[in-house]
Coordinates of C-alpha atoms and ligand atoms in Angstrom, one line a residue:
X14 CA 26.5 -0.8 5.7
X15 CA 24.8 -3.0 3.0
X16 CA 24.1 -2.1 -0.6
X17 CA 20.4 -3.0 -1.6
X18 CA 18.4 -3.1 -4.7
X19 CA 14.9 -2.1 -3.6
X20 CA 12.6 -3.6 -6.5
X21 CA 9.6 -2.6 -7.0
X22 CA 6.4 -1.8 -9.5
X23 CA 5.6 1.5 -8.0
X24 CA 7.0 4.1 -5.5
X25 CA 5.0 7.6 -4.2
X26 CA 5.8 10.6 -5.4
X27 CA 7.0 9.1 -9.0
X28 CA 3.7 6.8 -9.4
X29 CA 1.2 5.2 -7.2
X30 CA -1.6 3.2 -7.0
X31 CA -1.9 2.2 -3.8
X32 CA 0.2 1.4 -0.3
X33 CA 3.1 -0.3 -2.1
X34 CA 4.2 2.7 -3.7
X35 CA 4.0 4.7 0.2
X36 CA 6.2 2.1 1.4
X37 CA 8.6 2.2 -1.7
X38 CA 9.0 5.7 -1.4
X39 CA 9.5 5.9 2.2
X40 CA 11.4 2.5 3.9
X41 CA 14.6 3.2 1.2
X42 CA 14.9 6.6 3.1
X43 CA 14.8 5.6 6.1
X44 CA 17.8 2.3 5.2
X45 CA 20.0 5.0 4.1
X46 CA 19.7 7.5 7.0
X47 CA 20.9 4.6 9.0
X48 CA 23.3 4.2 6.6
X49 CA 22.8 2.1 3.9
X50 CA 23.4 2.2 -0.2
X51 CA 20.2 1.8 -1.0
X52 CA 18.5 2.0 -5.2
X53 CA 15.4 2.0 -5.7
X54 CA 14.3 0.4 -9.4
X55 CA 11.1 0.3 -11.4
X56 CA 10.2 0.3 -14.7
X57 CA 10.0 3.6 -16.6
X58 CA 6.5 4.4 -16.9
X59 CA 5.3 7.1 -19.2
X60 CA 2.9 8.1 -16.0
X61 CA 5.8 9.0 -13.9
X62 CA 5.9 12.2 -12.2
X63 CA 9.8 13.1 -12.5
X64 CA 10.8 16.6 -11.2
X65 CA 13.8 16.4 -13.9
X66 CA 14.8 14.3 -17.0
X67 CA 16.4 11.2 -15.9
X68 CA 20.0 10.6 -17.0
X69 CA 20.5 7.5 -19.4
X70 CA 23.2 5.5 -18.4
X71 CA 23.5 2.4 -20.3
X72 CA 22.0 -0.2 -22.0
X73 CA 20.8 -4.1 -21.2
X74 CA 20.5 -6.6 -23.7
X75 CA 18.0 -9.6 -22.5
X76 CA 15.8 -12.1 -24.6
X77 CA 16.6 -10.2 -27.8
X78 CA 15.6 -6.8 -26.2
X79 CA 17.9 -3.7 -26.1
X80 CA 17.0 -2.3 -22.4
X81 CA 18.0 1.2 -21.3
X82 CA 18.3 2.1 -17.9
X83 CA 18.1 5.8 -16.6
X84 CA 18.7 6.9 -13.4
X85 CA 16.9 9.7 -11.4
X86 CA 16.9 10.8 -8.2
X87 CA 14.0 10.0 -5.4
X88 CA 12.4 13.2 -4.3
X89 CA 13.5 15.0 -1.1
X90 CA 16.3 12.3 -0.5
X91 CA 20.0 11.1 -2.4
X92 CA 18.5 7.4 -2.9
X93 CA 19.2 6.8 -6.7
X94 CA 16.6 5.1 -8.7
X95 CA 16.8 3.1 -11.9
X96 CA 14.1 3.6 -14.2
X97 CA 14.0 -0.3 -16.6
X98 CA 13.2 2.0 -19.8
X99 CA 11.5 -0.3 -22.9
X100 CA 9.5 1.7 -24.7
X101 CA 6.8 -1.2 -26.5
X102 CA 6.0 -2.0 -23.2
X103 CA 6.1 1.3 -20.5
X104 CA 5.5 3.8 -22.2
X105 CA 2.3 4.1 -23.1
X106 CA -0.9 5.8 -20.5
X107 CA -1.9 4.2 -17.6
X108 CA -1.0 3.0 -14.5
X109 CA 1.2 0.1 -13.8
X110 CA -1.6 -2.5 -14.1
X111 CA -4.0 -1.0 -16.3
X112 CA -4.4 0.9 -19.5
X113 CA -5.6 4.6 -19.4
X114 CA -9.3 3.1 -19.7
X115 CA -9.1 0.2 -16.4
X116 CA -8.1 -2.8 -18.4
X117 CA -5.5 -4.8 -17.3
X118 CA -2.4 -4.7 -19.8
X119 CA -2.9 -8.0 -22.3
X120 CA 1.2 -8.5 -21.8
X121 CA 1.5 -7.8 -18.5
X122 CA 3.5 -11.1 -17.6
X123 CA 5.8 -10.1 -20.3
X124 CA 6.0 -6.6 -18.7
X125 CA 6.9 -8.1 -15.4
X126 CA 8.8 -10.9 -16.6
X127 CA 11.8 -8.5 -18.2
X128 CA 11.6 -6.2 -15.6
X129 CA 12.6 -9.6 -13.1
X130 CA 15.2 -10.1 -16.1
X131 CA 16.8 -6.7 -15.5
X132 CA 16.9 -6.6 -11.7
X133 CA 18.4 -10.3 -12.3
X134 CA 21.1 -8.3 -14.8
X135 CA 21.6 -5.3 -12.2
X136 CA 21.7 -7.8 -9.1
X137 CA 24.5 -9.6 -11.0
X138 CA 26.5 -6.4 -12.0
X139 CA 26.0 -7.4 -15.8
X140 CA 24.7 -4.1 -16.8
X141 CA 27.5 -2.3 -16.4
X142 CA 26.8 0.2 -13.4
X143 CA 29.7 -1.0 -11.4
X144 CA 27.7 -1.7 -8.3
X145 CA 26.5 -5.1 -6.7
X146 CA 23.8 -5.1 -4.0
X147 CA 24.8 -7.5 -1.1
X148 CA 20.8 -7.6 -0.6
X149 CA 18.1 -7.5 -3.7
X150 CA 14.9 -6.6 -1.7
X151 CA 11.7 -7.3 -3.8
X152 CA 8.8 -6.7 -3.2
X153 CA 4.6 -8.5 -4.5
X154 CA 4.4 -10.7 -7.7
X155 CA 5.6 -8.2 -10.1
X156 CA 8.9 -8.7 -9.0
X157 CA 8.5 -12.3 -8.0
X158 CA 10.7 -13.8 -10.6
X159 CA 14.0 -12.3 -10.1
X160 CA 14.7 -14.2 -6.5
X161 CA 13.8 -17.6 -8.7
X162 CA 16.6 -16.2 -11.4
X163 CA 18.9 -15.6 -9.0
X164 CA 18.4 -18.8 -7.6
X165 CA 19.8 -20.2 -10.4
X166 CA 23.2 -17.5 -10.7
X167 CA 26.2 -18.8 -9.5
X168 CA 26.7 -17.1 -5.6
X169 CA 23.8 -14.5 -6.1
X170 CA 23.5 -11.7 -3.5
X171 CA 21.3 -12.5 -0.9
X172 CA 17.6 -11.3 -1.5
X173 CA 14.7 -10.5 0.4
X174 CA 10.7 -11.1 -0.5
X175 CA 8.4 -8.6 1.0
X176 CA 4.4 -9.9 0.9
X177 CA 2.3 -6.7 0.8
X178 CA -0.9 -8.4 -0.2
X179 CA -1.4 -12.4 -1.2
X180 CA -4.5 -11.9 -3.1
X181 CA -2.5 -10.6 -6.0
X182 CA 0.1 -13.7 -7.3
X183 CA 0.8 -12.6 -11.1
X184 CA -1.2 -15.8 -12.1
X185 CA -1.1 -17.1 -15.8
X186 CA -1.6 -20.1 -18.2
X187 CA 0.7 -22.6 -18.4
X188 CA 1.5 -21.9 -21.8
X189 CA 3.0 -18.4 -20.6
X190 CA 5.5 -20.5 -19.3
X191 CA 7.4 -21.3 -22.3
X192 CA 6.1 -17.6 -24.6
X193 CA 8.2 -15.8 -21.6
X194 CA 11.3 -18.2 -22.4
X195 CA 11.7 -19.5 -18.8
X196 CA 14.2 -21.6 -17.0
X197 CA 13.1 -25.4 -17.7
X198 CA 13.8 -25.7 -14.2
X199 CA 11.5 -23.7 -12.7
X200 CA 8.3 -25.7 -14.2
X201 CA 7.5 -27.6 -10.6
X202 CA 5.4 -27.6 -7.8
X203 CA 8.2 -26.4 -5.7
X204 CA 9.1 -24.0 -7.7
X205 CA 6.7 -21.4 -10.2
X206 CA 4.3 -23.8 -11.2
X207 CA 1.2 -23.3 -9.1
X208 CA -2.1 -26.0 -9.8
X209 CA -0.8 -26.1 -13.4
X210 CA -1.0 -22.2 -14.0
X211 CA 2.4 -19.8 -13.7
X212 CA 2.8 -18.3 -10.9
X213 CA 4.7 -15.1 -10.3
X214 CA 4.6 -14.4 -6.3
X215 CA 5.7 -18.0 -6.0
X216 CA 9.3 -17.3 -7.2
X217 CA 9.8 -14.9 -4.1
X218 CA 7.8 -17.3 -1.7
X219 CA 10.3 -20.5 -2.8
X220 CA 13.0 -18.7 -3.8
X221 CA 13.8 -15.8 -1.4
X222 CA 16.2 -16.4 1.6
X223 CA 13.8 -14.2 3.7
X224 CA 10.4 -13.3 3.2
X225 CA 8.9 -10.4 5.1
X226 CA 5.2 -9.5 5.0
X227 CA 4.1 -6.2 6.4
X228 CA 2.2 -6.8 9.7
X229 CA 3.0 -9.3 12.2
X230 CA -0.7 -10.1 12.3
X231 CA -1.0 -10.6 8.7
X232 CA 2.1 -13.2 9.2
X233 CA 0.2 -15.6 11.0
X234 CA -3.4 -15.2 9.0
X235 CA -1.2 -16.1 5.4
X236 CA -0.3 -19.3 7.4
X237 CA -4.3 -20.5 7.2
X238 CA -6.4 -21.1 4.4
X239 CA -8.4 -18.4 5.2
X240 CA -6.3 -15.9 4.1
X241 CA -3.3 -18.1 2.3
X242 CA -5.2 -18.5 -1.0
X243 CA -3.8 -22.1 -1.4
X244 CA -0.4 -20.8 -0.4
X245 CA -0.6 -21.8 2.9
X246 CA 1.6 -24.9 3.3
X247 CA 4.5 -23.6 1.6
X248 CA 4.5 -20.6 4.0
X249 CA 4.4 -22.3 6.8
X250 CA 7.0 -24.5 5.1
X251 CA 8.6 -21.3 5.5
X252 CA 7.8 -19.8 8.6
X253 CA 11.4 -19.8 10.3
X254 CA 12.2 -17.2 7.7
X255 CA 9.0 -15.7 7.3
X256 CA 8.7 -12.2 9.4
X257 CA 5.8 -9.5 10.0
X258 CA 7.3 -5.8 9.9
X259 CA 5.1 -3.2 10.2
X260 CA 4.7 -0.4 7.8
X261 CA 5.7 3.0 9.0
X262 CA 4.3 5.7 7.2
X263 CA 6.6 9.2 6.0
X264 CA 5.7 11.7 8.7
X265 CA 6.8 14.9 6.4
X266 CA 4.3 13.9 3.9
X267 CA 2.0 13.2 6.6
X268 CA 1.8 15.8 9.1
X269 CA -1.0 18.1 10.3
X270 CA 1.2 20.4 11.4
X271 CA 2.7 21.2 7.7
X272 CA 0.8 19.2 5.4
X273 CA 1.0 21.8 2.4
X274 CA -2.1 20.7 0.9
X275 CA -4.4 20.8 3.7
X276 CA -5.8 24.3 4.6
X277 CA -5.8 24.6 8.5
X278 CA -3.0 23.4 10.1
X279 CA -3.1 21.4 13.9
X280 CA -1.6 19.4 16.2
X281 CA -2.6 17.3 19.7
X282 CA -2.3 20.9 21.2
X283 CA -4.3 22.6 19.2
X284 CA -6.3 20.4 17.7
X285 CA -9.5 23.5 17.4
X286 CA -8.0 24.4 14.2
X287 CA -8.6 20.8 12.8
X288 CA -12.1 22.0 12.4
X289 CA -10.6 24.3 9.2
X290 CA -10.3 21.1 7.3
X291 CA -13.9 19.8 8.0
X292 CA -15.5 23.0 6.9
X293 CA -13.4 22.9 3.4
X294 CA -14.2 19.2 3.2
X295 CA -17.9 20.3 3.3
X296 CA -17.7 22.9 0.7
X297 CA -15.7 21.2 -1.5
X298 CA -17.9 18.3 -1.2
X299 CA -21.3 20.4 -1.2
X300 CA -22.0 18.8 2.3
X301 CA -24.0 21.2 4.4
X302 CA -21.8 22.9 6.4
X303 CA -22.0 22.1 10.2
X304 CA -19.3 21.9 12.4
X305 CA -20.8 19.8 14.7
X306 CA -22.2 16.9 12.5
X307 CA -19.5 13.7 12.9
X308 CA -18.0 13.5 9.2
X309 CA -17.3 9.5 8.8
X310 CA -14.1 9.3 6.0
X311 CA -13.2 6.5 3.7
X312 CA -10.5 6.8 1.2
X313 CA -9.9 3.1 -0.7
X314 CA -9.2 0.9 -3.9
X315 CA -13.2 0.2 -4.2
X316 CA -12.6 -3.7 -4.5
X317 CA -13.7 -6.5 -2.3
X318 CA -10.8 -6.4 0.1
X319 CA -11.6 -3.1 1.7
X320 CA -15.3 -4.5 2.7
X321 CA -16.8 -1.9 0.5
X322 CA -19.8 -3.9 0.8
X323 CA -20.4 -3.9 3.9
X324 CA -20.6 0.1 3.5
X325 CA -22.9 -0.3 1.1
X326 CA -25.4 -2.9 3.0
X327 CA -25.8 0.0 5.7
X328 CA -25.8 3.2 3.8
X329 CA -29.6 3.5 3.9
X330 CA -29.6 3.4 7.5
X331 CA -26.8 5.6 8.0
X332 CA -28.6 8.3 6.4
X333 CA -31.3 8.0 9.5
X334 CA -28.0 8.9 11.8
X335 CA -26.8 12.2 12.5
X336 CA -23.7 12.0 10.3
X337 CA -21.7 13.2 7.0
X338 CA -20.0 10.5 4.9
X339 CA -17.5 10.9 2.3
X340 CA -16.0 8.9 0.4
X341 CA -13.0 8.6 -2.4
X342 CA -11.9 5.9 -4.2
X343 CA -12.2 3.9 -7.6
X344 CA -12.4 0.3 -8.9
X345 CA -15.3 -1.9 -9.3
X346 CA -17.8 -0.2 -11.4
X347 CA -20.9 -1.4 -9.9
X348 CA -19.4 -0.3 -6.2
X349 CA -18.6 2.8 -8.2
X350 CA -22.4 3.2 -9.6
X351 CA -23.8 2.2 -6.0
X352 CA -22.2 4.3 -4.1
X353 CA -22.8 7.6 -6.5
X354 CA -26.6 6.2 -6.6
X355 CA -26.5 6.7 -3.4
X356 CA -25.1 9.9 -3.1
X357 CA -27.8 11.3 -5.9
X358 CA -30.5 9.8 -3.7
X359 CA -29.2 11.6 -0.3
X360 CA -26.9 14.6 -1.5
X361 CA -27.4 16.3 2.4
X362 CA -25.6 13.0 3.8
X363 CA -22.9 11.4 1.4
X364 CA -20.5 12.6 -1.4
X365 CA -18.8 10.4 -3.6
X366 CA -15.8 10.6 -5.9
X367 CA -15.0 8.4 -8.1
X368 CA -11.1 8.6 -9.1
X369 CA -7.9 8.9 -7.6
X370 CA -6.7 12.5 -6.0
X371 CA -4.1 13.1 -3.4
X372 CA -5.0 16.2 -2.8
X373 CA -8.5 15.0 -1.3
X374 CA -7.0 12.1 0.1
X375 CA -5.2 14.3 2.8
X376 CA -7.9 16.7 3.0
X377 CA -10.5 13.9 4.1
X378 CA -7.9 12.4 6.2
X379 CA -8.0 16.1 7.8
X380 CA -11.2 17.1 7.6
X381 CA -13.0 13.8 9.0
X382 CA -14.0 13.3 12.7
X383 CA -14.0 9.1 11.6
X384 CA -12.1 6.8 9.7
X385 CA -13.6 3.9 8.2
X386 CA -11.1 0.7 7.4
X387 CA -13.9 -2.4 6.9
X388 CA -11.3 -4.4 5.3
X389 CA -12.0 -8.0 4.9
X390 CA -8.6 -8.5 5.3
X391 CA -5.3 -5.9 4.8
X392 CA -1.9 -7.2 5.0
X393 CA -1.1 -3.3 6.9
X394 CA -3.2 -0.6 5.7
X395 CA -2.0 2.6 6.2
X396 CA -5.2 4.8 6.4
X397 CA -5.3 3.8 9.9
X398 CA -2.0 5.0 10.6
X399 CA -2.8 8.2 8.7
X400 CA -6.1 8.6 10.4
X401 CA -4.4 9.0 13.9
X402 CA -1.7 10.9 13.2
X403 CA -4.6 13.3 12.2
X404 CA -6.6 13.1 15.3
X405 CA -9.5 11.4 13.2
X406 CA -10.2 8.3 14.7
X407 CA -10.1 5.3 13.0
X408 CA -13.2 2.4 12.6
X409 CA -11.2 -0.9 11.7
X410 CA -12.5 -4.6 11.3
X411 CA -10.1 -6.2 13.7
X412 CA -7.6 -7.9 10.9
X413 CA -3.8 -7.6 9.7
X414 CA -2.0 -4.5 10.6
X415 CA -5.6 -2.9 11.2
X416 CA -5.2 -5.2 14.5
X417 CA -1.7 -4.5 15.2
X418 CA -2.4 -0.5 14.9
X419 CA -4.5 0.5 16.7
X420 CA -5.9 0.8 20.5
X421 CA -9.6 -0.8 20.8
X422 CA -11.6 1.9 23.0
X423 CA -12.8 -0.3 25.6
X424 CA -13.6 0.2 29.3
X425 CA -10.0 -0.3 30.4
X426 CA -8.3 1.3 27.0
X427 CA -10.4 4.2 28.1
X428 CA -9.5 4.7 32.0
X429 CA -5.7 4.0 31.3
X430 CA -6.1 6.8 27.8
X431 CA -4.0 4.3 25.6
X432 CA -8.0 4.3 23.3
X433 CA -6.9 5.5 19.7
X434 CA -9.6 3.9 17.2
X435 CA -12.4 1.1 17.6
X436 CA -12.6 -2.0 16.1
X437 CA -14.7 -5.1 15.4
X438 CA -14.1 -8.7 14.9
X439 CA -16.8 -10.2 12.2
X440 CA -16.7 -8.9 8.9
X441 CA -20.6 -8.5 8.7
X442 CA -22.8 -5.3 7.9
X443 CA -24.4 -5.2 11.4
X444 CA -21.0 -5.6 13.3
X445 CA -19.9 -2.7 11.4
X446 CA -22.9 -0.9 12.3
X447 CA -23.1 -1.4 15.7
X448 CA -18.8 0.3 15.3
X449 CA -20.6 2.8 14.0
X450 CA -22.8 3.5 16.5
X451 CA -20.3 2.8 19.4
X452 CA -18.3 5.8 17.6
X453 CA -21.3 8.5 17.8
X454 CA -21.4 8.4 20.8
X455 CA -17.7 8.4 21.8
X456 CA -18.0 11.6 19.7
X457 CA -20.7 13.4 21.6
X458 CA -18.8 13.2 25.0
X459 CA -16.1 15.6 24.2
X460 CA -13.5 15.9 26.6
X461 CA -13.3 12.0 26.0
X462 CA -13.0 12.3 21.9
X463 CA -10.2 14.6 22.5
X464 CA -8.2 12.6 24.8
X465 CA -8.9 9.6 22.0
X466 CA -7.3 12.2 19.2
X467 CA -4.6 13.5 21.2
X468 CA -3.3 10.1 22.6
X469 CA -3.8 8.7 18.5
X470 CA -1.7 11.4 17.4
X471 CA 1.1 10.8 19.8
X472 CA 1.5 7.3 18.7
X473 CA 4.4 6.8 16.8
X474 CA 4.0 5.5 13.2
X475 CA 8.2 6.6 12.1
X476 CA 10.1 4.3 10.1
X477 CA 12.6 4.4 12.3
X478 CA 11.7 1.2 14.6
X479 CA 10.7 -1.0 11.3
X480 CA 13.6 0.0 9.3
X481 CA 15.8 -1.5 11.8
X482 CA 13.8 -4.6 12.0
X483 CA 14.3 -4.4 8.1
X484 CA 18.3 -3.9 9.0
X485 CA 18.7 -6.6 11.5
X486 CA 17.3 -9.1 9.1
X487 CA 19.4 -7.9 6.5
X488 CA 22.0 -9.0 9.0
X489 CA 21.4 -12.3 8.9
X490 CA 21.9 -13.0 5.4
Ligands
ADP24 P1 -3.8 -0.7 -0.4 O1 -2.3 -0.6 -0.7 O2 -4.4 -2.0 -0.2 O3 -4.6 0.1 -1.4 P2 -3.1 1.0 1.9 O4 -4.0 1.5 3.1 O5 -1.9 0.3 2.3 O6 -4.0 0.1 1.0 O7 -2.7 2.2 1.0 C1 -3.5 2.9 0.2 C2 -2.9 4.2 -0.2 O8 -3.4 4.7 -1.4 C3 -3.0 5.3 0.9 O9 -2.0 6.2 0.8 C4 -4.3 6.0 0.3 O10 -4.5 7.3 0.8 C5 -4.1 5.9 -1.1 N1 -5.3 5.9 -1.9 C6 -6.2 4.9 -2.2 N2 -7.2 5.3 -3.0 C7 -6.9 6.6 -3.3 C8 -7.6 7.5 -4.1 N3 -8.7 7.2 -4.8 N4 -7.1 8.8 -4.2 C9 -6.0 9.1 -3.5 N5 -5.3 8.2 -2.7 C10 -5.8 7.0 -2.6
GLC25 C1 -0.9 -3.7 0.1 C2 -1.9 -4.0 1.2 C3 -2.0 -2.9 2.3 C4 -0.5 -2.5 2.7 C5 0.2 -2.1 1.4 C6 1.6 -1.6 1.8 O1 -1.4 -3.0 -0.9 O2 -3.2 -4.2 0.7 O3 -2.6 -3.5 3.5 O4 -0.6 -1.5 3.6 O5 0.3 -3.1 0.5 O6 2.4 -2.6 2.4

């Protein structure tokens, strides 16, 4: 049994904005149901969604800041979580990243920086809870700093950097070095300086005795330039400890068979009632309603990683197809304005919402025949999983976890029944097309789309298999 100090910047049901908080929400359950002492911490957010008012317990002092911490309970499980509460900086609206309008906070290093101070404080047992974590598990930039803290403690507990996505690093001036007071020390190549700027997500890339990054796929592609963003050498500097886990996804909050926000419920067995869901999805979206038109699916963060783009290049030929699309998401506003152009312009063909809504999220995940994942690149991605535990078959540009998740339908793939989504290798408009296509007509030859959805919704996508991984590395620390 180990005690660990999950850090992170978000965590589903208290606050999301994207995959992170899934996997916050879901990995520290499945760590303690094999056994562990396992607390979650995060800031204290004014956006949180808390069922009841969390329970102060004592107070930090850091950099001339009084710092309380509360502690709460995460939903539907006994993992404890710590809630860093500073009012000047959390609670105000907005997300984690952004004010209540989209603009990044101005003092979001400083934000980040003390929360890195107070998971430093916890990991130590300076703040007074009477607990020490033999593992501090951290996880993207935000929380970057605290294994380069530690580093500098006197016989730290072991910690663990987890790599969700290296296009975000927490980079800043130089002269944010010295405004967030920081170690002297840690001013160096080899440590947080990064081409003469401040670098967040280098502290956990230098300093953590194990980095983790979520598919094994992904592992190997932050090792390139390609996809290393200049951070290449120093992970493959690191690559004995560097490891690819895969995401598993919470199968209560994601089940056909219960999903409580989801109006017709289904499984592989009976998957006739799926078709509840699509004719919701059309009304609610002012689609014509047709049961037997192919509804194509795409629920994302509309920035350039999710090859948005590439949607948008062949929108006004996909209107020519037989097909619905819908689509939900938020983030560039041109992508925004394009796509809801486009939806003026053909009102029979796509719907677009602009925002974030969980509700929708599982009812297009439900009500779609096809999946659409065109990411440029995804460290996991967890739509795809989503998409075939619902029996809606997933369209993925062969990259990251999008590779390692799911079953190409080829020729052979087909025969043996192990088909669950299709995917392409080139992340160009006319490859994506040409998926497209390849999925229509998949689609119209029924008794083979069926055994697609059924053998997609027996794959297992648990925890239980990845937490272990998790656990066995914990091991070796
Ligand atoms: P990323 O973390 O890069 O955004 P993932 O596929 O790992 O990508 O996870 C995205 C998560 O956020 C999924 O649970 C997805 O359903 C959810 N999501 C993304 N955009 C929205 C939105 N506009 N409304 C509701 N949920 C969303
Ligand atoms: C990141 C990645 C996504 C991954 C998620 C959870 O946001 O973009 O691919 O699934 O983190 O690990």
């Amino acid at each position: 049994m180990k005690k660990i100090l999950f850090a992170t910047s978000e965590a589903h049901p208290l606050i999301k904005t994207g995959g992170l908080a899934d996997v916050a929400g879901s990995l520290p359950k499945a760590l303690a149901e094999l056994g562990h002492d396992i607390r979650l911490i995060l800031p204290n957010y004014q956006a949180l969604t808390l069922e009841d008012k969390p329970r102060y317990i004592c107070t930090v002092r850091v950099d001339n800041r009084e710092v309380n911490i509360l502690e709460t309970q995460l939903p539907d499980s006994n993992v404890l979580v710590w809630l860093v509460d500073y009012r000047p900086f959390f609670d105000h609206p907005g997300n984690p990243y952004v004010d209540e309008h989209g603009i990044p906070w101005p003092n979001i290093a400083e934000r980040f920086a003390l929360f890195c101070r107070i998971i430093t404080e916890v990991a130590m047992n300076r703040a007074y809870l009477d607990w020490q974590p033999d593992i501090v598990h951290c996880n993207d930039w935000q929380t970057g700093l605290a294994p380069a803290f530690l580093s500098l403690e006197s016989q730290p507990p072991a910690s663990v950097f987890t790599i969700h996505n290296l296009a975000y690093q927490g980079l800043f001036p130089a002269s944010s070095f010295s405004q967030l007071n920081l170690p002297g020390q840690l001013w160096h190549p080899e440590a947080l300086e990064y081409h003469g700027m401040l670098s967040f997500i280098k502290g956990g890339l230098a300093f953590a005795d194990i980095l983790t990054t979520v598919s094994p796929t992904y592992a190997q592609e932050i090792q390139t330039p390609e996809f290393g963003y200049g951070l290449e050498g120093l992970l493959s500097h690191r690559h004995d400890v560097l490891h690819g886990i895969l995401n598993g996804i919470d199968m209560d909050d994601w089940n056909p068979e219960t999903d409580p926000l989801i109006p017709g419920h289904y499984s592989a067995h009976r998957l006739k009632d799926k078709v509840i869901n699509k004719i919701q999805l059309q009304q609610q979206m002012q689609l014509p309603e047709d049961e037997s038109v192919p509804i194509f699916g795409m629920v994302c963060r509309l920035v350039e990683q999710k090859g948005i783009d590439l949607m948008l290049k062949n929108l006004t030929e996909l209107v020519q197809l037989p097909l619905q699309f819908v689509l939900l998401g938020s983030g560039d506003k041109s992508v925004e304005y394009n796509l809801q152009e486009f939806s003026r312009l053909y009102p029979e063909k796509i719907a677009v919402t602009i925002g974030y809504n969980e509700a929708l999220s599982h009812l297009i995940e439900a009500g779609s025949d096809i999946f659409l994942m065109p990411s440029r690149f995804e460290p996991c991605g967890l739509n795809q999983m989503y998409s075939q535990r619902y029996g809606t078959i997933p369209i993925v540009r062969k990259t990251g976890g999008l590779a390692d998740t799911i079953e190409d339908a080829l020729p052979e793939s087909l025969k043996n029944e192990t088909a669950t989504g299709i995917a392409f290798n080139h992340p160009e408009s006319d490859a994506l097309l040409e998926a497209i296509k390849r999925s229509l007509v998949l689609f119209d030859n029924k008794p083979l789309w069926r055994k697609i959805q059924r053998s997609a919704m027996k794959k297992d996508f648990s925890w239980t298999n990845s937490a272990r991984q998790y656990q066995a590395l914990y091991d070796t620390v």
